PDB file of C-alpha atoms and ligand atoms in Angstrom:
ATOM      1  CA  UNK A   1     149.098 161.466 114.545  1.00 89.00           C
ATOM      2  CA  UNK A   2     152.324 163.438 114.153  1.00 96.00           C
ATOM      3  CA  UNK A   3     154.647 160.292 114.145  1.00 97.00           C
ATOM      4  CA  UNK A   4     158.031 162.389 114.194  1.00 98.00           C
ATOM      5  CA  UNK A   5     156.930 164.351 117.227  1.00 98.00           C
ATOM      6  CA  UNK A   6     155.848 161.193 119.240  1.00 98.00           C
ATOM      7  CA  UNK A   7     159.184 159.624 118.344  1.00 98.00           C
ATOM      8  CA  UNK A   8     161.201 162.340 119.368  1.00 98.00           C
ATOM      9  CA  UNK A   9     159.284 162.741 122.589  1.00 98.00           C
ATOM     10  CA  UNK A  10     159.753 158.947 123.357  1.00 98.00           C
ATOM     11  CA  UNK A  11     163.268 159.106 122.417  1.00 98.00           C
ATOM     12  CA  UNK A  12     163.776 162.285 124.962  1.00 98.00           C
ATOM     13  CA  UNK A  13     161.953 160.160 127.698  1.00 98.00           C
ATOM     14  CA  UNK A  14     164.140 156.925 126.985  1.00 98.00           C
ATOM     15  CA  UNK A  15     167.565 158.560 126.545  1.00 97.00           C
ATOM     16  CA  UNK A  16     168.411 158.582 130.018  1.00 97.00           C
ATOM     17  CA  UNK A  17     168.362 154.851 130.190  1.00 97.00           C
ATOM     18  CA  UNK A  18     170.769 154.442 127.430  1.00 97.00           C
ATOM     19  CA  UNK A  19     173.989 152.732 128.919  1.00 92.00           C
ATOM     20  CA  UNK A  20     171.975 151.143 131.523  1.00 95.00           C
ATOM     21  CA  UNK A  21     171.983 147.130 131.387  1.00 95.00           C
ATOM     22  CA  UNK A  22     174.751 145.363 129.610  1.00 95.00           C
ATOM     23  CA  UNK A  23     175.693 144.654 125.948  1.00 95.00           C
ATOM     24  CA  UNK A  24     175.545 141.158 125.267  1.00 94.00           C
ATOM     25  CA  UNK A  25     178.910 139.428 125.677  1.00 90.00           C
ATOM     26  CA  UNK A  26     178.379 136.028 124.922  1.00 88.00           C
ATOM     27  CA  UNK A  27     180.371 136.370 121.784  1.00 91.00           C
ATOM     28  CA  UNK A  28     183.199 138.584 121.200  1.00 89.00           C
ATOM     29  CA  UNK A  29     181.678 140.128 118.085  1.00 87.00           C
ATOM     30  CA  UNK A  30     178.793 141.664 119.838  1.00 91.00           C
ATOM     31  CA  UNK A  31     180.715 142.773 122.854  1.00 91.00           C
ATOM     32  CA  UNK A  32     182.207 145.475 120.711  1.00 90.00           C
ATOM     33  CA  UNK A  33     179.166 147.430 119.959  1.00 94.00           C
ATOM     34  CA  UNK A  34     178.856 150.913 121.549  1.00 95.00           C
ATOM     35  CA  UNK A  35     176.456 151.113 124.475  1.00 96.00           C
ATOM     36  CA  UNK A  36     175.571 154.629 123.676  1.00 97.00           C
ATOM     37  CA  UNK A  37     173.471 153.708 120.550  1.00 97.00           C
ATOM     38  CA  UNK A  38     169.597 154.471 120.553  1.00 98.00           C
ATOM     39  CA  UNK A  39     167.420 154.736 117.562  1.00 98.00           C
ATOM     40  CA  UNK A  40     163.583 154.185 117.056  1.00 98.00           C
ATOM     41  CA  UNK A  41     161.690 153.995 113.814  1.00 98.00           C
ATOM     42  CA  UNK A  42     158.100 153.467 112.875  1.00 98.00           C
ATOM     43  CA  UNK A  43     156.518 152.348 109.638  1.00 98.00           C
ATOM     44  CA  UNK A  44     152.846 153.059 109.023  1.00 98.00           C
ATOM     45  CA  UNK A  45     150.809 150.643 107.425  1.00 97.00           C
ATOM     46  CA  UNK A  46     151.201 152.670 103.905  1.00 96.00           C
ATOM     47  CA  UNK A  47     155.043 152.199 104.264  1.00 95.00           C
ATOM     48  CA  UNK A  48     155.901 155.642 105.469  1.00 97.00           C
ATOM     49  CA  UNK A  49     158.671 155.657 107.752  1.00 98.00           C
ATOM     50  CA  UNK A  50     159.881 158.052 110.476  1.00 98.00           C
ATOM     51  CA  UNK A  51     162.871 157.742 112.732  1.00 98.00           C
ATOM     52  CA  UNK A  52     164.944 159.280 115.339  1.00 98.00           C
ATOM     53  CA  UNK A  53     168.581 158.878 116.661  1.00 98.00           C
ATOM     54  CA  UNK A  54     170.529 155.890 115.220  1.00 98.00           C
ATOM     55  CA  UNK A  55     167.472 154.557 113.298  1.00 98.00           C
ATOM     56  CA  UNK A  56     169.524 153.948 110.051  1.00 98.00           C
ATOM     57  CA  UNK A  57     172.515 152.174 111.703  1.00 98.00           C
ATOM     58  CA  UNK A  58     172.635 148.543 111.118  1.00 98.00           C
ATOM     59  CA  UNK A  59     172.857 146.133 114.122  1.00 98.00           C
ATOM     60  CA  UNK A  60     172.842 142.455 114.581  1.00 98.00           C
ATOM     61  CA  UNK A  61     169.173 141.213 114.648  1.00 98.00           C
ATOM     62  CA  UNK A  62     169.859 138.197 116.664  1.00 98.00           C
ATOM     63  CA  UNK A  63     166.434 136.588 117.881  1.00 97.00           C
ATOM     64  CA  UNK A  64     164.393 138.943 116.001  1.00 98.00           C
ATOM     65  CA  UNK A  65     165.123 136.974 112.892  1.00 98.00           C
ATOM     66  CA  UNK A  66     163.037 133.922 114.801  1.00 98.00           C
ATOM     67  CA  UNK A  67     159.673 135.953 113.966  1.00 98.00           C
ATOM     68  CA  UNK A  68     160.623 136.350 110.382  1.00 98.00           C
ATOM     69  CA  UNK A  69     161.659 132.973 109.719  1.00 98.00           C
ATOM     70  CA  UNK A  70     158.483 131.792 111.458  1.00 98.00           C
ATOM     71  CA  UNK A  71     156.469 134.078 109.162  1.00 98.00           C
ATOM     72  CA  UNK A  72     158.243 132.259 106.056  1.00 98.00           C
ATOM     73  CA  UNK A  73     157.405 128.784 107.300  1.00 98.00           C
ATOM     74  CA  UNK A  74     153.779 129.809 107.980  1.00 97.00           C
ATOM     75  CA  UNK A  75     153.553 131.327 104.520  1.00 97.00           C
ATOM     76  CA  UNK A  76     154.691 128.183 102.837  1.00 96.00           C
ATOM     77  CA  UNK A  77     152.771 125.604 104.425  1.00 93.00           C
ATOM     78  CA  UNK A  78     149.570 125.983 106.838  1.00 79.00           C
ATOM     79  CA  UNK A  79     149.769 124.721 110.398  1.00 90.00           C
ATOM     80  CA  UNK A  80     152.142 121.538 110.360  1.00 94.00           C
ATOM     81  CA  UNK A  81     155.099 123.381 112.299  1.00 97.00           C
ATOM     82  CA  UNK A  82     152.739 123.396 115.398  1.00 97.00           C
ATOM     83  CA  UNK A  83     152.944 119.586 115.743  1.00 97.00           C
ATOM     84  CA  UNK A  84     156.721 120.225 116.292  1.00 98.00           C
ATOM     85  CA  UNK A  85     156.771 123.223 118.645  1.00 98.00           C
ATOM     86  CA  UNK A  86     154.249 124.636 121.043  1.00 97.00           C
ATOM     87  CA  UNK A  87     152.984 128.312 121.466  1.00 96.00           C
ATOM     88  CA  UNK A  88     153.009 128.547 125.324  1.00 96.00           C
ATOM     89  CA  UNK A  89     155.397 130.823 127.207  1.00 95.00           C
ATOM     90  CA  UNK A  90     158.194 128.894 128.952  1.00 91.00           C
ATOM     91  CA  UNK A  91     159.150 130.965 131.890  1.00 88.00           C
ATOM     92  CA  UNK A  92     162.771 129.845 131.367  1.00 88.00           C
ATOM     93  CA  UNK A  93     165.561 131.712 129.606  1.00 88.00           C
ATOM     94  CA  UNK A  94     165.833 131.627 125.729  1.00 89.00           C
ATOM     95  CA  UNK A  95     168.634 129.241 125.730  1.00 90.00           C
ATOM     96  CA  UNK A  96     167.432 126.803 128.619  1.00 90.00           C
ATOM     97  CA  UNK A  97     167.556 122.903 127.924  1.00 91.00           C
ATOM     98  CA  UNK A  98     165.609 121.814 131.097  1.00 92.00           C
ATOM     99  CA  UNK A  99     161.816 121.719 129.529  1.00 91.00           C
ATOM    100  CA  UNK A 100     163.014 120.026 126.549  1.00 94.00           C
ATOM    101  CA  UNK A 101     163.656 116.673 128.403  1.00 93.00           C
ATOM    102  CA  UNK A 102     160.135 116.616 130.229  1.00 93.00           C
ATOM    103  CA  UNK A 103     158.378 117.794 126.810  1.00 93.00           C
ATOM    104  CA  UNK A 104     159.955 114.867 124.593  1.00 95.00           C
ATOM    105  CA  UNK A 105     162.107 117.341 122.517  1.00 97.00           C
ATOM    106  CA  UNK A 106     159.258 119.680 121.711  1.00 97.00           C
ATOM    107  CA  UNK A 107     160.002 123.367 122.516  1.00 97.00           C
ATOM    108  CA  UNK A 108     157.510 125.235 124.212  1.00 96.00           C
ATOM    109  CA  UNK A 109     157.674 128.161 121.571  1.00 97.00           C
ATOM    110  CA  UNK A 110     158.983 129.132 118.178  1.00 98.00           C
ATOM    111  CA  UNK A 111     161.005 132.100 120.072  1.00 97.00           C
ATOM    112  CA  UNK A 112     163.188 130.226 122.336  1.00 96.00           C
ATOM    113  CA  UNK A 113     166.379 128.897 120.678  1.00 97.00           C
ATOM    114  CA  UNK A 114     165.176 125.584 120.431  1.00 97.00           C
ATOM    115  CA  UNK A 115     161.943 126.513 118.884  1.00 98.00           C
ATOM    116  CA  UNK A 116     163.666 128.587 116.348  1.00 98.00           C
ATOM    117  CA  UNK A 117     165.901 125.703 115.553  1.00 98.00           C
ATOM    118  CA  UNK A 118     162.915 123.765 114.678  1.00 98.00           C
ATOM    119  CA  UNK A 119     161.608 126.474 112.653  1.00 98.00           C
ATOM    120  CA  UNK A 120     164.918 126.955 110.665  1.00 98.00           C
ATOM    121  CA  UNK A 121     164.971 123.247 110.113  1.00 98.00           C
ATOM    122  CA  UNK A 122     161.572 123.246 108.512  1.00 98.00           C
ATOM    123  CA  UNK A 123     162.803 126.358 106.568  1.00 98.00           C
ATOM    124  CA  UNK A 124     165.784 124.552 105.420  1.00 98.00           C
ATOM    125  CA  UNK A 125     163.508 121.504 104.261  1.00 98.00           C
ATOM    126  CA  UNK A 126     160.968 123.814 102.241  1.00 98.00           C
ATOM    127  CA  UNK A 127     163.715 125.996 100.750  1.00 98.00           C
ATOM    128  CA  UNK A 128     166.959 124.188 100.806  1.00 98.00           C
ATOM    129  CA  UNK A 129     168.822 127.187 102.052  1.00 98.00           C
ATOM    130  CA  UNK A 130     167.042 128.702 104.985  1.00 98.00           C
ATOM    131  CA  UNK A 131     169.542 131.587 105.830  1.00 98.00           C
ATOM    132  CA  UNK A 132     169.487 132.772 102.251  1.00 98.00           C
ATOM    133  CA  UNK A 133     165.776 132.314 101.818  1.00 98.00           C
ATOM    134  CA  UNK A 134     165.403 134.689 105.144  1.00 98.00           C
ATOM    135  CA  UNK A 135     167.976 137.359 103.839  1.00 98.00           C
ATOM    136  CA  UNK A 136     166.093 137.617 100.443  1.00 98.00           C
ATOM    137  CA  UNK A 137     163.078 137.999 102.320  1.00 98.00           C
ATOM    138  CA  UNK A 138     164.319 140.748 104.625  1.00 98.00           C
ATOM    139  CA  UNK A 139     166.039 142.687 101.569  1.00 98.00           C
ATOM    140  CA  UNK A 140     162.539 142.471  99.588  1.00 97.00           C
ATOM    141  CA  UNK A 141     160.543 143.547 102.641  1.00 97.00           C
ATOM    142  CA  UNK A 142     162.725 146.287 103.881  1.00 98.00           C
ATOM    143  CA  UNK A 143     163.185 147.704 100.252  1.00 97.00           C
ATOM    144  CA  UNK A 144     166.850 147.557 101.319  1.00 98.00           C
ATOM    145  CA  UNK A 145     168.849 145.404  98.603  1.00 98.00           C
ATOM    146  CA  UNK A 146     172.219 145.872 100.723  1.00 98.00           C
ATOM    147  CA  UNK A 147     171.314 143.867 103.648  1.00 98.00           C
ATOM    148  CA  UNK A 148     173.800 141.306 104.421  1.00 98.00           C
ATOM    149  CA  UNK A 149     175.157 138.808 106.887  1.00 98.00           C
ATOM    150  CA  UNK A 150     177.706 140.111 109.463  1.00 97.00           C
ATOM    151  CA  UNK A 151     180.382 137.499 108.900  1.00 96.00           C
ATOM    152  CA  UNK A 152     182.291 138.069 112.263  1.00 95.00           C
ATOM    153  CA  UNK A 153     178.946 137.520 114.340  1.00 96.00           C
ATOM    154  CA  UNK A 154     178.109 134.328 112.403  1.00 96.00           C
ATOM    155  CA  UNK A 155     181.629 133.106 112.839  1.00 95.00           C
ATOM    156  CA  UNK A 156     181.605 134.015 116.557  1.00 95.00           C
ATOM    157  CA  UNK A 157     178.163 132.262 116.949  1.00 94.00           C
ATOM    158  CA  UNK A 158     179.561 129.017 115.572  1.00 94.00           C
ATOM    159  CA  UNK A 159     182.657 129.164 117.560  1.00 94.00           C
ATOM    160  CA  UNK A 160     180.728 129.684 120.841  1.00 93.00           C
ATOM    161  CA  UNK A 161     177.591 127.687 119.762  1.00 95.00           C
ATOM    162  CA  UNK A 162     178.006 124.755 122.021  1.00 96.00           C
ATOM    163  CA  UNK A 163     174.751 125.424 123.826  1.00 96.00           C
ATOM    164  CA  UNK A 164     172.557 125.797 120.571  1.00 97.00           C
ATOM    165  CA  UNK A 165     174.584 122.740 119.331  1.00 97.00           C
ATOM    166  CA  UNK A 166     173.363 120.689 122.621  1.00 97.00           C
ATOM    167  CA  UNK A 167     169.704 122.069 122.114  1.00 97.00           C
ATOM    168  CA  UNK A 168     169.682 120.708 118.383  1.00 98.00           C
ATOM    169  CA  UNK A 169     171.403 117.387 119.038  1.00 98.00           C
ATOM    170  CA  UNK A 170     168.806 116.760 122.051  1.00 97.00           C
ATOM    171  CA  UNK A 171     165.771 117.526 119.828  1.00 98.00           C
ATOM    172  CA  UNK A 172     167.597 115.434 117.077  1.00 98.00           C
ATOM    173  CA  UNK A 173     167.518 112.499 119.562  1.00 98.00           C
ATOM    174  CA  UNK A 174     163.729 112.797 120.106  1.00 97.00           C
ATOM    175  CA  UNK A 175     163.273 112.699 116.166  1.00 98.00           C
ATOM    176  CA  UNK A 176     162.382 116.587 116.031  1.00 98.00           C
ATOM    177  CA  UNK A 177     164.895 117.639 113.365  1.00 98.00           C
ATOM    178  CA  UNK A 178     164.401 116.604 109.720  1.00 98.00           C
ATOM    179  CA  UNK A 179     167.939 117.930 108.582  1.00 98.00           C
ATOM    180  CA  UNK A 180     171.569 117.283 110.017  1.00 98.00           C
ATOM    181  CA  UNK A 181     172.365 119.106 113.161  1.00 98.00           C
ATOM    182  CA  UNK A 182     175.428 120.878 111.805  1.00 98.00           C
ATOM    183  CA  UNK A 183     173.393 122.269 108.854  1.00 98.00           C
ATOM    184  CA  UNK A 184     170.435 123.411 110.916  1.00 98.00           C
ATOM    185  CA  UNK A 185     172.761 125.306 113.534  1.00 98.00           C
ATOM    186  CA  UNK A 186     174.807 126.759 110.665  1.00 98.00           C
ATOM    187  CA  UNK A 187     171.667 128.237 109.063  1.00 98.00           C
ATOM    188  CA  UNK A 188     170.474 129.478 112.457  1.00 98.00           C
ATOM    189  CA  UNK A 189     173.698 131.167 112.961  1.00 98.00           C
ATOM    190  CA  UNK A 190     173.786 133.083 109.819  1.00 98.00           C
ATOM    191  CA  UNK A 191     170.076 134.017 110.432  1.00 98.00           C
ATOM    192  CA  UNK A 192     170.990 135.742 113.815  1.00 98.00           C
ATOM    193  CA  UNK A 193     173.987 137.374 112.189  1.00 98.00           C
ATOM    194  CA  UNK A 194     171.723 139.513 109.574  1.00 98.00           C
ATOM    195  CA  UNK A 195     172.521 143.160 110.040  1.00 98.00           C
ATOM    196  CA  UNK A 196     169.655 145.688 109.783  1.00 98.00           C
ATOM    197  CA  UNK A 197     168.586 148.942 111.141  1.00 98.00           C
ATOM    198  CA  UNK A 198     165.709 150.251 112.968  1.00 98.00           C
ATOM    199  CA  UNK A 199     164.504 151.437 109.627  1.00 98.00           C
ATOM    200  CA  UNK A 200     164.947 148.229 107.800  1.00 98.00           C
ATOM    201  CA  UNK A 201     163.146 146.129 110.444  1.00 98.00           C
ATOM    202  CA  UNK A 202     160.284 148.401 111.048  1.00 98.00           C
ATOM    203  CA  UNK A 203     159.685 148.300 107.408  1.00 98.00           C
ATOM    204  CA  UNK A 204     160.097 144.567 106.947  1.00 98.00           C
ATOM    205  CA  UNK A 205     157.710 143.775 109.917  1.00 98.00           C
ATOM    206  CA  UNK A 206     155.008 145.782 108.060  1.00 98.00           C
ATOM    207  CA  UNK A 207     153.208 142.465 107.273  1.00 98.00           C
ATOM    208  CA  UNK A 208     152.399 141.959 110.913  1.00 98.00           C
ATOM    209  CA  UNK A 209     150.567 145.273 111.166  1.00 98.00           C
ATOM    210  CA  UNK A 210     149.023 144.827 107.674  1.00 98.00           C
ATOM    211  CA  UNK A 211     147.275 141.694 108.922  1.00 98.00           C
ATOM    212  CA  UNK A 212     149.639 139.304 106.639  1.00 98.00           C
ATOM    213  CA  UNK A 213     149.908 141.658 103.632  1.00 98.00           C
ATOM    214  CA  UNK A 214     153.482 142.271 102.337  1.00 97.00           C
ATOM    215  CA  UNK A 215     154.933 145.696 101.250  1.00 91.00           C
ATOM    216  CA  UNK A 216     153.816 145.309  97.675  1.00 92.00           C
ATOM    217  CA  UNK A 217     150.224 144.530  98.556  1.00 94.00           C
ATOM    218  CA  UNK A 218     150.403 140.783  97.932  1.00 97.00           C
ATOM    219  CA  UNK A 219     149.431 138.281 100.698  1.00 98.00           C
ATOM    220  CA  UNK A 220     152.181 136.879 102.743  1.00 98.00           C
ATOM    221  CA  UNK A 221     150.182 135.135 105.627  1.00 97.00           C
ATOM    222  CA  UNK A 222     146.272 134.401 105.931  1.00 97.00           C
ATOM    223  CA  UNK A 223     144.991 137.372 108.297  1.00 97.00           C
ATOM    224  CA  UNK A 224     144.509 134.555 110.895  1.00 96.00           C
ATOM    225  CA  UNK A 225     148.140 133.582 110.781  1.00 97.00           C
ATOM    226  CA  UNK A 226     149.131 137.136 111.228  1.00 98.00           C
ATOM    227  CA  UNK A 227     146.776 137.448 114.297  1.00 98.00           C
ATOM    228  CA  UNK A 228     148.205 134.031 115.691  1.00 97.00           C
ATOM    229  CA  UNK A 229     151.854 135.381 115.131  1.00 98.00           C
ATOM    230  CA  UNK A 230     151.254 138.668 116.698  1.00 98.00           C
ATOM    231  CA  UNK A 231     149.687 136.578 119.772  1.00 98.00           C
ATOM    232  CA  UNK A 232     152.544 134.553 120.162  1.00 98.00           C
ATOM    233  CA  UNK A 233     154.877 137.661 120.077  1.00 98.00           C
ATOM    234  CA  UNK A 234     152.813 138.963 122.727  1.00 98.00           C
ATOM    235  CA  UNK A 235     153.054 136.182 124.998  1.00 97.00           C
ATOM    236  CA  UNK A 236     156.752 134.693 124.117  1.00 97.00           C
ATOM    237  CA  UNK A 237     158.325 137.259 122.077  1.00 97.00           C
ATOM    238  CA  UNK A 238     160.507 138.856 124.858  1.00 96.00           C
ATOM    239  CA  UNK A 239     161.767 135.542 126.389  1.00 90.00           C
ATOM    240  CA  UNK A 240     160.761 134.960 129.963  1.00 90.00           C
ATOM    241  CA  UNK A 241     159.979 138.716 130.517  1.00 94.00           C
ATOM    242  CA  UNK A 242     157.104 138.557 128.053  1.00 95.00           C
ATOM    243  CA  UNK A 243     154.406 139.092 131.117  1.00 96.00           C
ATOM    244  CA  UNK A 244     156.347 141.922 132.414  1.00 96.00           C
ATOM    245  CA  UNK A 245     156.612 143.531 128.722  1.00 97.00           C
ATOM    246  CA  UNK A 246     152.807 142.857 127.977  1.00 97.00           C
ATOM    247  CA  UNK A 247     152.098 144.707 131.237  1.00 97.00           C
ATOM    248  CA  UNK A 248     154.181 147.529 130.475  1.00 97.00           C
ATOM    249  CA  UNK A 249     153.950 148.135 126.745  1.00 98.00           C
ATOM    250  CA  UNK A 250     150.893 145.807 125.604  1.00 98.00           C
ATOM    251  CA  UNK A 251     152.264 145.117 122.045  1.00 98.00           C
ATOM    252  CA  UNK A 252     153.075 142.019 120.202  1.00 98.00           C
ATOM    253  CA  UNK A 253     157.041 142.263 120.060  1.00 98.00           C
ATOM    254  CA  UNK A 254     160.361 140.359 119.357  1.00 98.00           C
ATOM    255  CA  UNK A 255     163.551 141.123 120.923  1.00 98.00           C
ATOM    256  CA  UNK A 256     167.139 140.186 120.056  1.00 97.00           C
ATOM    257  CA  UNK A 257     170.308 140.314 122.149  1.00 97.00           C
ATOM    258  CA  UNK A 258     171.785 142.892 119.791  1.00 97.00           C
ATOM    259  CA  UNK A 259     169.615 145.354 121.537  1.00 98.00           C
ATOM    260  CA  UNK A 260     166.689 145.318 119.029  1.00 98.00           C
ATOM    261  CA  UNK A 261     163.115 144.876 119.745  1.00 98.00           C
ATOM    262  CA  UNK A 262     160.270 145.063 116.928  1.00 98.00           C
ATOM    263  CA  UNK A 263     156.921 146.038 118.159  1.00 98.00           C
ATOM    264  CA  UNK A 264     153.585 145.874 116.152  1.00 98.00           C
ATOM    265  CA  UNK A 265     150.511 147.848 116.438  1.00 98.00           C
ATOM    266  CA  UNK A 266     148.088 145.713 114.427  1.00 98.00           C
ATOM    267  CA  UNK A 267     146.261 147.860 111.771  1.00 97.00           C
ATOM    268  CA  UNK A 268     148.373 150.837 112.449  1.00 98.00           C
ATOM    269  CA  UNK A 269     152.173 150.517 112.297  1.00 98.00           C
ATOM    270  CA  UNK A 270     155.330 148.528 113.100  1.00 98.00           C
ATOM    271  CA  UNK A 271     158.111 150.016 115.349  1.00 98.00           C
ATOM    272  CA  UNK A 272     161.758 149.126 115.821  1.00 98.00           C
ATOM    273  CA  UNK A 273     163.772 150.375 118.790  1.00 98.00           C
ATOM    274  CA  UNK A 274     167.561 149.785 119.319  1.00 98.00           C
ATOM    275  CA  UNK A 275     169.864 150.102 122.308  1.00 98.00           C
ATOM    276  CA  UNK A 276     172.430 147.533 123.163  1.00 97.00           C
ATOM    277  CA  UNK A 277     172.281 147.805 126.771  1.00 97.00           C
ATOM    278  CA  UNK A 278     170.209 144.589 127.864  1.00 97.00           C
ATOM    279  CA  UNK A 279     168.415 143.500 131.222  1.00 96.00           C
ATOM    280  CA  UNK A 280     169.067 140.165 132.962  1.00 94.00           C
ATOM    281  CA  UNK A 281     166.646 138.633 130.634  1.00 92.00           C
ATOM    282  CA  UNK A 282     168.258 140.109 127.319  1.00 93.00           C
ATOM    283  CA  UNK A 283     165.813 142.622 126.463  1.00 96.00           C
ATOM    284  CA  UNK A 284     166.918 146.187 125.655  1.00 97.00           C
ATOM    285  CA  UNK A 285     166.372 148.339 128.869  1.00 98.00           C
ATOM    286  CA  UNK A 286     166.217 151.877 126.871  1.00 98.00           C
ATOM    287  CA  UNK A 287     164.209 149.922 124.090  1.00 98.00           C
ATOM    288  CA  UNK A 288     161.592 148.564 126.322  1.00 98.00           C
ATOM    289  CA  UNK A 289     161.113 151.932 128.033  1.00 98.00           C
ATOM    290  CA  UNK A 290     160.795 153.808 124.813  1.00 98.00           C
ATOM    291  CA  UNK A 291     157.837 151.289 123.815  1.00 98.00           C
ATOM    292  CA  UNK A 292     156.556 151.768 127.279  1.00 98.00           C
ATOM    293  CA  UNK A 293     156.577 155.501 126.819  1.00 98.00           C
ATOM    294  CA  UNK A 294     155.129 155.205 123.050  1.00 98.00           C
ATOM    295  CA  UNK A 295     151.845 153.157 124.033  1.00 98.00           C
ATOM    296  CA  UNK A 296     151.397 155.743 126.964  1.00 97.00           C
ATOM    297  CA  UNK A 297     151.772 158.683 124.928  1.00 97.00           C
ATOM    298  CA  UNK A 298     149.460 157.434 122.135  1.00 97.00           C
ATOM    299  CA  UNK A 299     147.174 154.941 124.115  1.00 97.00           C
ATOM    300  CA  UNK A 300     148.028 152.318 121.254  1.00 96.00           C
ATOM    301  CA  UNK A 301     148.496 149.174 122.899  1.00 96.00           C
ATOM    302  CA  UNK A 302     146.578 146.102 122.082  1.00 96.00           C
ATOM    303  CA  UNK A 303     144.502 146.409 125.370  1.00 95.00           C
TER     304      UNK A 303
HETATM  305  N1  LIG B 401     172.231 134.212 118.534  1.00 81.29           N
HETATM  306  C1  LIG B 401     171.800 134.149 119.963  1.00 81.29           C
HETATM  307  C2  LIG B 401     171.872 132.536 120.564  1.00 81.29           C
HETATM  308  O1  LIG B 401     171.410 131.693 119.701  1.00 81.29           O
HETATM  309  C3  LIG B 401     170.297 134.498 119.722  1.00 81.29           C
HETATM  310  C4  LIG B 401     169.703 134.679 121.080  1.00 81.29           C
HETATM  311  C5  LIG B 401     168.889 135.929 121.156  1.00 81.29           C
HETATM  312  O2  LIG B 401     168.932 136.946 120.787  1.00 81.29           O
HETATM  313  N2  LIG B 401     168.156 135.912 122.400  1.00 81.29           N
HETATM  314  O3  LIG B 401     172.190 132.251 121.608  1.00 81.29           O
END
């Protein structure tokens, strides 16, 4: 497979959709990102990376961090996180509160904000510094020691963080947080604010395509946990549009409101696409279209 040629064709087809949708505007620091950006990168299971467009430009990873913090928790302890968070699609927006009351403070899945707060809480207990643990992991797996937090985004998240604080307090009232709410939301905001490029993310997500093996060949996750993570990404990774995304793209994926989407072809490669214009559910319009073209051109969906 000539990956470079495939990515170029995918980019040509997706580019007319760049500028469609809306750049995330829930915090001022994200609103300033240019809607013209488009990049796509692919890292094969041997660590070889290919890219097109703005594939080396850093952007805010936002909810893509949720997949990586879950992986870190699963790497450190077996299955206990699943007592505190489910793995069913929610059908509700990523920052929704409604199901939490019916379901006694147990979030539907780890990729909702509520679920990710529980995962961050656990990572905080396990490491003593959840956001630094995640940043260190991202640096190692991407091979880019320069990665850092975007201070402006983290500050803006905290300033406009009432909804996430509400989710955390609500879960704490059900006894589903181990650490104080202010510390959990702070680490969650820092995690969301990590800046990475498509190249960095495609490389860092390689373990999901390598059935749990890290870039250096050591094992991060049991193969069964890599399989399970990919399953939860497929069913819950693109918010309440996961059904539509599986229908169109057919790959495990995790999106973020920074406009990035990481997608996995198990056993072959990991992709990351970025374009900031979002649809109503918070997924990149041109990004989803690019992945749709990718699986159509290659025939590489999981179905
Ligand atoms: N920082 C965002 C929030 O907590 C992340 C959400 C996302 O990317 N969907 O609202």
